[in-house]
Tab-separated table of C-alpha atoms in Angstrom:
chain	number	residue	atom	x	y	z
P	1	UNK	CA	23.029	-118.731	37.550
P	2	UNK	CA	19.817	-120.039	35.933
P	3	UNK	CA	17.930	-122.753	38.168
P	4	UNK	CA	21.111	-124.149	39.386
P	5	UNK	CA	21.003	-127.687	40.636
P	6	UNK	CA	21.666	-127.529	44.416
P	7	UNK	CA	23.820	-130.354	45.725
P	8	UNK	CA	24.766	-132.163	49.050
P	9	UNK	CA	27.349	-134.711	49.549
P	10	UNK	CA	26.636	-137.846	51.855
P	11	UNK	CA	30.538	-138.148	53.626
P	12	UNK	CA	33.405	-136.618	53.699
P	13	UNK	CA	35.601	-138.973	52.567
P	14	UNK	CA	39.121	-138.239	50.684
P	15	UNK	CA	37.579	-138.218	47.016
P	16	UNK	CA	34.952	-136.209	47.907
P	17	UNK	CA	37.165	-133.420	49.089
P	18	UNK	CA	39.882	-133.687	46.617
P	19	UNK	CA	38.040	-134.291	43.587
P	20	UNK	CA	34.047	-134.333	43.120
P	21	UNK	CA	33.181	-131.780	45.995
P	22	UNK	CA	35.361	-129.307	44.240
P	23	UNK	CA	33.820	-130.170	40.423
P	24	UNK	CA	30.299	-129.521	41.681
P	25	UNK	CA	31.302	-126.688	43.447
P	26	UNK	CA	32.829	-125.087	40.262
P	27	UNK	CA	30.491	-126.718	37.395
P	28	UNK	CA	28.092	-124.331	35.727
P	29	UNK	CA	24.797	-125.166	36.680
P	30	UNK	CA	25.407	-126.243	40.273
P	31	UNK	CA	25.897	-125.484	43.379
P	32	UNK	CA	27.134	-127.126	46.665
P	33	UNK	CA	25.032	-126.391	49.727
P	34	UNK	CA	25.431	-129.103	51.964
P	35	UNK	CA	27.627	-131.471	53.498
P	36	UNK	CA	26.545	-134.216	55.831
P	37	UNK	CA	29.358	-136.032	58.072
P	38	UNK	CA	29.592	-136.482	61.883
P	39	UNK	CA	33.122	-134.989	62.074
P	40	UNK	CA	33.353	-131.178	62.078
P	41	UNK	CA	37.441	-131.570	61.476
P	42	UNK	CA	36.397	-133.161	57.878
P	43	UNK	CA	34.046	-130.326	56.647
P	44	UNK	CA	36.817	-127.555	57.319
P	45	UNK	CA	38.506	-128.757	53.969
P	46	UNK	CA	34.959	-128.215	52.266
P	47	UNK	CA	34.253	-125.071	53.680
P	48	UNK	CA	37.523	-123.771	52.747
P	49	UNK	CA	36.576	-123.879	49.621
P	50	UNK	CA	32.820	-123.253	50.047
P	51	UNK	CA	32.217	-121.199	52.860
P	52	UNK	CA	28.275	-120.882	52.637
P	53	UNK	CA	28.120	-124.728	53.196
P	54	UNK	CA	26.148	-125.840	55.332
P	55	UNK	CA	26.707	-129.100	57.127
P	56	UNK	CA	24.629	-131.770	58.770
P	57	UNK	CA	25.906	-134.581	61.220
P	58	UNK	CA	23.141	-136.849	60.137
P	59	UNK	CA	22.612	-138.466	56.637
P	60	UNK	CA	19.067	-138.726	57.092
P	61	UNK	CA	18.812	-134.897	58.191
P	62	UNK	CA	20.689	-133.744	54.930
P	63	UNK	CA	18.426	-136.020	53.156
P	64	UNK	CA	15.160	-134.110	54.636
P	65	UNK	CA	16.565	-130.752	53.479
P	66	UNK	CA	14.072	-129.333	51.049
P	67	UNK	CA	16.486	-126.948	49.416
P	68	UNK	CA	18.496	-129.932	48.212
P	69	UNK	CA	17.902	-131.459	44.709
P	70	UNK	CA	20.747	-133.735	44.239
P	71	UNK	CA	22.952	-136.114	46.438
P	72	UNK	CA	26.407	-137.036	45.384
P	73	UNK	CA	26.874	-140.432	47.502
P	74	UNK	CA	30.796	-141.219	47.870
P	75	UNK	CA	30.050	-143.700	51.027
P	76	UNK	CA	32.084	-147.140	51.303
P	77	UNK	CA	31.038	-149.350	48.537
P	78	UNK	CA	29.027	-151.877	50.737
P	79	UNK	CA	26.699	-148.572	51.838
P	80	UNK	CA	25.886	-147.448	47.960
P	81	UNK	CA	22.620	-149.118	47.682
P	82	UNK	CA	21.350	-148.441	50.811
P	83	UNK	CA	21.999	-144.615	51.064
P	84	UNK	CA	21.188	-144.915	46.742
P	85	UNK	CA	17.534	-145.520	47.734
P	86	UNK	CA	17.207	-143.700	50.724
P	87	UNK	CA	17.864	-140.512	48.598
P	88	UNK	CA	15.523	-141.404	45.707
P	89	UNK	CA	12.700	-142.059	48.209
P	90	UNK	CA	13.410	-138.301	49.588
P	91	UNK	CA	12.484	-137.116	46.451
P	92	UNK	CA	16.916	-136.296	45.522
P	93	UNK	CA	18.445	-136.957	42.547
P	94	UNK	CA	21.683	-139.433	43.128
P	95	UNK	CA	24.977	-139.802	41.588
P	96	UNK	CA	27.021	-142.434	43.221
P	97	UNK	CA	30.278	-143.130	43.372
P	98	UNK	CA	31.283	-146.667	41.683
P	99	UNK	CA	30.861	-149.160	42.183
P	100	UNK	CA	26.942	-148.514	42.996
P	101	UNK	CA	26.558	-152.082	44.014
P	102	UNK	CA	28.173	-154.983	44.502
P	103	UNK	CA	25.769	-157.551	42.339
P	104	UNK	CA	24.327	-156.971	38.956
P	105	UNK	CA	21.040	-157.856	40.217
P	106	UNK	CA	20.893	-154.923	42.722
P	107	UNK	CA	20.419	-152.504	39.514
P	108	UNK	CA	17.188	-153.562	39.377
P	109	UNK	CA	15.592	-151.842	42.896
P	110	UNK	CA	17.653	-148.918	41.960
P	111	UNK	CA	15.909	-148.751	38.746
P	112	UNK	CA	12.817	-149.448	40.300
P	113	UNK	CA	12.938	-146.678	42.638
P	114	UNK	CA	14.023	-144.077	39.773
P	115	UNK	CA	10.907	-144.918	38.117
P	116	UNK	CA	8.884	-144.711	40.868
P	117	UNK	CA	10.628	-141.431	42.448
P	118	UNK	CA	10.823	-139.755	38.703
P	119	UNK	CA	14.383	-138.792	39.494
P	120	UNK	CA	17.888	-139.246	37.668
P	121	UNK	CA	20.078	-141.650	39.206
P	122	UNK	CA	23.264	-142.932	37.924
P	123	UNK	CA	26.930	-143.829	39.059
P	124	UNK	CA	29.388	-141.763	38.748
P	125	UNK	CA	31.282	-143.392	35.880
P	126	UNK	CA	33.234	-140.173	35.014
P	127	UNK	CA	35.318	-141.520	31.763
P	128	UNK	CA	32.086	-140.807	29.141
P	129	UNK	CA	32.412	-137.255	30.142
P	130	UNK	CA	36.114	-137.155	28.592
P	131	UNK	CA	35.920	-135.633	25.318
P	132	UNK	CA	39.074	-138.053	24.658
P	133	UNK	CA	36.784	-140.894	25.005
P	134	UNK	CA	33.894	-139.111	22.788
P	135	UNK	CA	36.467	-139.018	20.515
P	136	UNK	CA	37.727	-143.043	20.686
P	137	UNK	CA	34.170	-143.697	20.027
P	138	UNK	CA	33.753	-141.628	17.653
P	139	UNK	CA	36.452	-143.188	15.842
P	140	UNK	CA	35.657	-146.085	15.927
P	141	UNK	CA	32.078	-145.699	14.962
P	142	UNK	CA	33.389	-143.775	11.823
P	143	UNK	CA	35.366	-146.822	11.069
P	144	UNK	CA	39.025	-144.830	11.177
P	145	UNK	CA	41.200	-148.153	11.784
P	146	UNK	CA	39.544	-150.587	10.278
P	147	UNK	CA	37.686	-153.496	11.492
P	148	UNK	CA	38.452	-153.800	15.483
P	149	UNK	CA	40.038	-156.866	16.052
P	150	UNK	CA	41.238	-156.504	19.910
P	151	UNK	CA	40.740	-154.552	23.028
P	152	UNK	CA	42.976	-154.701	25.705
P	153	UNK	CA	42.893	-152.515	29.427
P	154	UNK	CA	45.468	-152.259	31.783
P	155	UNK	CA	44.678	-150.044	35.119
P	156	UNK	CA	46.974	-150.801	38.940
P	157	UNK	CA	48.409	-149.024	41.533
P	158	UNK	CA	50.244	-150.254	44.794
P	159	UNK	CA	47.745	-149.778	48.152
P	160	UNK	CA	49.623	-152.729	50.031
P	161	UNK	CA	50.734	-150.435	53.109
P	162	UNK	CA	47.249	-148.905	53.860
P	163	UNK	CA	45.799	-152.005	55.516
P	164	UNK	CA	42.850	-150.094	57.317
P	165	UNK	CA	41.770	-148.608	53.609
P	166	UNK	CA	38.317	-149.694	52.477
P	167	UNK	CA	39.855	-151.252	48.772
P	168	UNK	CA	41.609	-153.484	51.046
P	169	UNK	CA	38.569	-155.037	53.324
P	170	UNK	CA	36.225	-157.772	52.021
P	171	UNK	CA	33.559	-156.541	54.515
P	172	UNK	CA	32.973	-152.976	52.333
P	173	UNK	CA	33.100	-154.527	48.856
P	174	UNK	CA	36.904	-153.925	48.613
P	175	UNK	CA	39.668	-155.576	45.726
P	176	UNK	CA	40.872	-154.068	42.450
P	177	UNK	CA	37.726	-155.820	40.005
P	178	UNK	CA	35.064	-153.328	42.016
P	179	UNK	CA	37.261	-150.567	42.160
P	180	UNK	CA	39.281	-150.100	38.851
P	181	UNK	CA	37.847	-153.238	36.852
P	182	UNK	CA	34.766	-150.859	36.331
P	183	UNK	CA	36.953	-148.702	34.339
P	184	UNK	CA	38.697	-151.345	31.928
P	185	UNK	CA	35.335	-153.005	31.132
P	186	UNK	CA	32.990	-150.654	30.781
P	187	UNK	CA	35.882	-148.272	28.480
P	188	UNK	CA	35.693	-151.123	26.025
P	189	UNK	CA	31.802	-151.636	26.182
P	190	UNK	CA	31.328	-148.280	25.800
P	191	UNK	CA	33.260	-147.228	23.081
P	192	UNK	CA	31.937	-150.671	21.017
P	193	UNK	CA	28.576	-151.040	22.384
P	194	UNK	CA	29.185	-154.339	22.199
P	195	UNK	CA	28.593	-156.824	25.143
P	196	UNK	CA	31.375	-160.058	26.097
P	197	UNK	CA	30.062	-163.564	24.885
P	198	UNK	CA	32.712	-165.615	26.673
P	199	UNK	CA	34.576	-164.496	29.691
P	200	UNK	CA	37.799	-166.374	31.482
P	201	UNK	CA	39.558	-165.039	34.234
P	202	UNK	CA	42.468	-165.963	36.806
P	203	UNK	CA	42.553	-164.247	40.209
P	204	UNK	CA	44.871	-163.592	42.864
P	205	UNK	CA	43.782	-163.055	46.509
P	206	UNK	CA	44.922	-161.674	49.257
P	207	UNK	CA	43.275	-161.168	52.797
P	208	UNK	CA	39.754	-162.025	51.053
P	209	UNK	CA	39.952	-159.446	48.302
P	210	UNK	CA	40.991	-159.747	44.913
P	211	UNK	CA	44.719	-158.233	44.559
P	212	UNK	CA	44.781	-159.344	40.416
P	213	UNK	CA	42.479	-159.998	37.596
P	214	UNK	CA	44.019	-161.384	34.742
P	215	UNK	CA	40.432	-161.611	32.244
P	216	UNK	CA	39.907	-162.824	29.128
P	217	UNK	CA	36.658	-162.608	26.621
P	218	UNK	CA	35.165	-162.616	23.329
P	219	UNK	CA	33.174	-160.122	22.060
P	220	UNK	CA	30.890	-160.015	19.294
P	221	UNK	CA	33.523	-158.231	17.032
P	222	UNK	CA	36.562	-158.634	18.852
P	223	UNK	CA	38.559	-160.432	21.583
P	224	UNK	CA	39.586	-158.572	24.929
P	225	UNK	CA	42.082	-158.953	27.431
P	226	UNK	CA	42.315	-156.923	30.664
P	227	UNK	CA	44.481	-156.645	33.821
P	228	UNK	CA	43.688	-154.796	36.786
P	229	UNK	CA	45.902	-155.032	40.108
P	230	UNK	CA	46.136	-152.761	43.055
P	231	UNK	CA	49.214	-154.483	44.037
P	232	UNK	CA	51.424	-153.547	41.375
P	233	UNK	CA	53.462	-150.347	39.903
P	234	UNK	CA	50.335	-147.578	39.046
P	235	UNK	CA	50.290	-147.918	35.302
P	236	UNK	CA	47.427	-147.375	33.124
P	237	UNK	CA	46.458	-147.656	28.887
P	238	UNK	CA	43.797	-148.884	27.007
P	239	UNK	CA	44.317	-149.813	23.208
P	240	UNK	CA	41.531	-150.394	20.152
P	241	UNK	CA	43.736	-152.267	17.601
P	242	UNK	CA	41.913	-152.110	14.212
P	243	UNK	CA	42.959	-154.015	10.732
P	244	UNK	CA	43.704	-150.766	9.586
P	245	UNK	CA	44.761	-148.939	12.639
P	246	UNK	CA	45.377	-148.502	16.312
P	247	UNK	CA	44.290	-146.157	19.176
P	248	UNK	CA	45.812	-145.657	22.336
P	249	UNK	CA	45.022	-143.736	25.283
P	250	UNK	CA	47.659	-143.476	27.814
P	251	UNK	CA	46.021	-141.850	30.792
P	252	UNK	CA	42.795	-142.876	30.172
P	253	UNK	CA	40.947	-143.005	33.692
P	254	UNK	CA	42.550	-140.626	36.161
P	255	UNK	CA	43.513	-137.759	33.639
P	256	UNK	CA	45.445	-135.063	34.955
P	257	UNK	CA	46.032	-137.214	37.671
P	258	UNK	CA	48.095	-140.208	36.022
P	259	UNK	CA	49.136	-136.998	33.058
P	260	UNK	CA	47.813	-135.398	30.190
P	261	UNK	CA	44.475	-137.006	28.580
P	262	UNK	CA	45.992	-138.088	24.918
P	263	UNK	CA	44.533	-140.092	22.225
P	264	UNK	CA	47.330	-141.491	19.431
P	265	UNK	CA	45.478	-142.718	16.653
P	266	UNK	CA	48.158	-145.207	14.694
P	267	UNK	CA	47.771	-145.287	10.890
P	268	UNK	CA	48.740	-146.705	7.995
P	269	UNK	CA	52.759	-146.004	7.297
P	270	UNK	CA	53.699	-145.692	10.689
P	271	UNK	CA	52.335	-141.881	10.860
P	272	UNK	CA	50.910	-141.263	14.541
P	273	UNK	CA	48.274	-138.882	14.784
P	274	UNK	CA	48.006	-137.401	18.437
P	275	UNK	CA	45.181	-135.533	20.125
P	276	UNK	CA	45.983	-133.858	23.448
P	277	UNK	CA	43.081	-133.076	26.183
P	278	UNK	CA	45.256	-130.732	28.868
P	279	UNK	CA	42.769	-129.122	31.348
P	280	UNK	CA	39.430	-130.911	30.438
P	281	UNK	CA	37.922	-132.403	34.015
P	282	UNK	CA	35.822	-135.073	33.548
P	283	UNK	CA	34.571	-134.462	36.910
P	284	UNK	CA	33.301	-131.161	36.684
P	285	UNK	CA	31.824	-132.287	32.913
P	286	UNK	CA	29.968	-135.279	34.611
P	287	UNK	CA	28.478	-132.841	36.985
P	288	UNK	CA	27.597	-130.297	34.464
P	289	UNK	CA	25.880	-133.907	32.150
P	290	UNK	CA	24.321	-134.286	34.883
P	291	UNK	CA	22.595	-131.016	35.576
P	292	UNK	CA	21.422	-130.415	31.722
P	293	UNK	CA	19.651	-133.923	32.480
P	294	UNK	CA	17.899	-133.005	35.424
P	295	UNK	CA	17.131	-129.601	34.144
P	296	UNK	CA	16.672	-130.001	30.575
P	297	UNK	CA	15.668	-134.039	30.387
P	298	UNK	CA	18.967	-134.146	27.801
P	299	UNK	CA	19.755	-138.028	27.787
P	300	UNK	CA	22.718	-139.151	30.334
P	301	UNK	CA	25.258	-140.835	29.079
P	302	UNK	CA	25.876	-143.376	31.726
P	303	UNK	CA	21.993	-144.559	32.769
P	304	UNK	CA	21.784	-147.196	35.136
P	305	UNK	CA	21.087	-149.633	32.414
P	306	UNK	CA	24.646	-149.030	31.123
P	307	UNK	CA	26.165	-149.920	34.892
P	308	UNK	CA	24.492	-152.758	35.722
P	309	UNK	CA	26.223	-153.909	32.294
P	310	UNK	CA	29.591	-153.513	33.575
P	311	UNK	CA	28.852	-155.188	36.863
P	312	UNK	CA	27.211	-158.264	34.909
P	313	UNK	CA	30.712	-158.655	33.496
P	314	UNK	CA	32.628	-158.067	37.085
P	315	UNK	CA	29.978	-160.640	38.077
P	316	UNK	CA	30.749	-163.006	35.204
P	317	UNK	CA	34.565	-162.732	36.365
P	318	UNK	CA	34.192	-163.431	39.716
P	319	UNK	CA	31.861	-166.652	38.663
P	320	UNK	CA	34.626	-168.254	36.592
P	321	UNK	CA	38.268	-167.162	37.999
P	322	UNK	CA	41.056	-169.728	38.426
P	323	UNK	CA	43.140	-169.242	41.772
P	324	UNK	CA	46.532	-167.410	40.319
C-alpha cells in the first residue's frame, strides 16, 4: 500500500464499530491505527478486527499522535464541532459523522479552520459515494424523464423504547430532522443542484425532540415533499418524477442494510428499467473519496459548502413548523 492514509477514530460508539471502523479498515488507501475511548471493553470489538490498533483513553492524546493523518469523529451530535476543530488545529484531516453541527452558521468556523489548517474536512454524508445515486444524477442531468416536476423523500424507523439513546435527547442535538432529514434533503439537492425557495413544515414533538417532519417546498424546477419520523414503521424511498419519466430508489440511504441498492427508472409505456447495486458499500467508497482527496487533491464530493446547504434547509424547517 502506497502512502496510505492512516486513520484514528474519536469513540467507540455502535456505528463506529459496526459500520465506518470496519470500511476504513478495509478501503484501499487506508489504514486504521488508532482508537481513542476511555473503555477498554469497547475497543475489543475493534481490535478483533484490527489487532495492530492501538488505543488511547484520551481524545486529546490520539489527537497529538504524529503518525495519524485523519480523524473519523462519530461523537454525539452536540460534540461534532468542538472535537471538528480540535482535530483541524492538530494538523488531522476530519470526517464527521452527520450531522456536523447543529446550526447552519457553525459551517462557517469549520470552514475557517480548513483554510487555515490546509486540511480536508467534510461530514460524512455517505449517499454521494453510491454509484446508484451517481447514476440518479446522472439521469437526470442527461434529461432521461423529462422535465422534473416533483421530488418526494420518505426515511423512519421506530427508536421509541431506547429512551437513554442520544436521537432521543434534546441536550445532544437529538430528533429525526438532524438525524435522517439530512438524508431526504440533501438526496434531492444533490441530485438537482438546485436549492428550496419556499419551505413549510408541520412537526410533531415529543420529550423536546422532533418525532415527525411533515415538509413542504418549492424549488426552482420542481416542488418537494418529505417525511421523516423515527417513530414510525422503518420505511424508506425517494422518487424524481419527470414529464417523461420516473425514478425510484427503494433503499436509498442504508443500502444493504434496509436491502439491495436499486434504481427503477419508469418510462414511457409502462416499461421499467431496473439497475441493481448488490455489494457496493458506500462506506468503504466514502473512505476511499476521501483518501484520493487528501492524497491526490481529486475534488470531494461532499465539501463543507455542500453541508452547510442541507442544514440551512433543516434550519429553515425548524424556523417555520406548525405544531402537528
Amino acid at each position: 500500500m502506497q502512502n496510505p492514509v492512516r486513520w484514528g477514530i474519536l469513540g467507540a460508539g455502535k456505528f463506529a464499530r459496526q459500520f465506518m471502523g470496519p470500511a476504513i479498515h478495509a478501503a484501499e488507501g487506508a489504514q486504521l491505527v488508532a482508537l481513542a475511548t476511555s473503555s477498554a471493553e469497547k475497543a475489543e470489538p475493534f481490535q478483533a478486527f484490527c489487532p495492530e490498533l492501538t488505543v488511547y483513553d484520551d481524545y486529546d492524546a490520539l489527537l497529538a499522535a504524529p503518525d495519524i493523518d485523519a480523524v473519523y469523529v462519530p461523537l454525539p451530535n452536540h460534540m461534532h464541532v468542538e472535537w471538528s476543530l480540535k482535530a483541524m488545529a492538530a494538523g488531522k484531516h476530519v470526517l464527521c459523522e452527520k450531522p456536523m453541527t447543529l446550526q447552519a452558521d457553525q459551517f462557517d468556523q469549520l470552514i475557517a479552520k480548513r483554510d487555515e489548517a490546509g486540511v480536508l474536512a467534510a461530514e460524512a454524508y455517505m449517499i454521494v459515494h453510491h454509484p446508484q445515486w451517481q447514476m440518479v444524477k446522472r439521469i437526470i442531468d442527461e434529461g432521461a424523464i423529462g422535465k422534473l416536476v416533483h421530488v418526494s423523500g420518505k426515511f423512519s424507523f421506530d427508536n421509541r423504547t431506547e429512551t437513554t439513546n442520544i436521537r432521543n435527547k434534546p441536550e445532544t442535538g437529538g430528533g429525526g430532522l438532524r438525524d435522517i432529514g439530512v438524508y431526504v434533503f440533501g438526496a434531492a439537492r444533490y441530485a438537482t443542484g438546485q436549492e428550496p425557495d419556499e419551505i413549510s413544515a408541520r412537526i410533531r414533538w415529543e420529550n423536546g425532540v422532533d418525532a415527525l417532519a411533515e415538509v413542504q417546498a418549492q424549488f426552482p424546477g420542481f416542488s418537494y415533499s418529505a417525511y421523516v419520523s423515527i417513530r414510525m414503521h422503518p420505511y424508506q424511498e425517494m422518487v424524481f418524477h419527470g414529464e417523461a419519466g420516473l425514478i425510484r430508489l427503494t433503499a436509498p440511504f442504508n443500502a444493504r442494510v434496509f436491502g439491495e441498492a436499486r434504481v427503477e427508472l419508469h418510462k414511457p409505456g409502462l416499461e421499467v428499467q431496473v439497475t441493481r447495486f448488490p455489494g457496493d458499500d458506500h462506506y468503504k467508497l466514502q473512505v476511499e473519496a476521501f483518501g484520493r482527496s487528501v492524497r491526490d487533491g481529486a475534488d470531494y464530493p461532499c465539501p463543507l459548502e455542500f453541508s452547510r446547504g442541507t442544514q440551512t434547509m433543516i434550519d429553515r424547517v425548524f424556523e417555520v413548523a406548525l405544531p402537528l
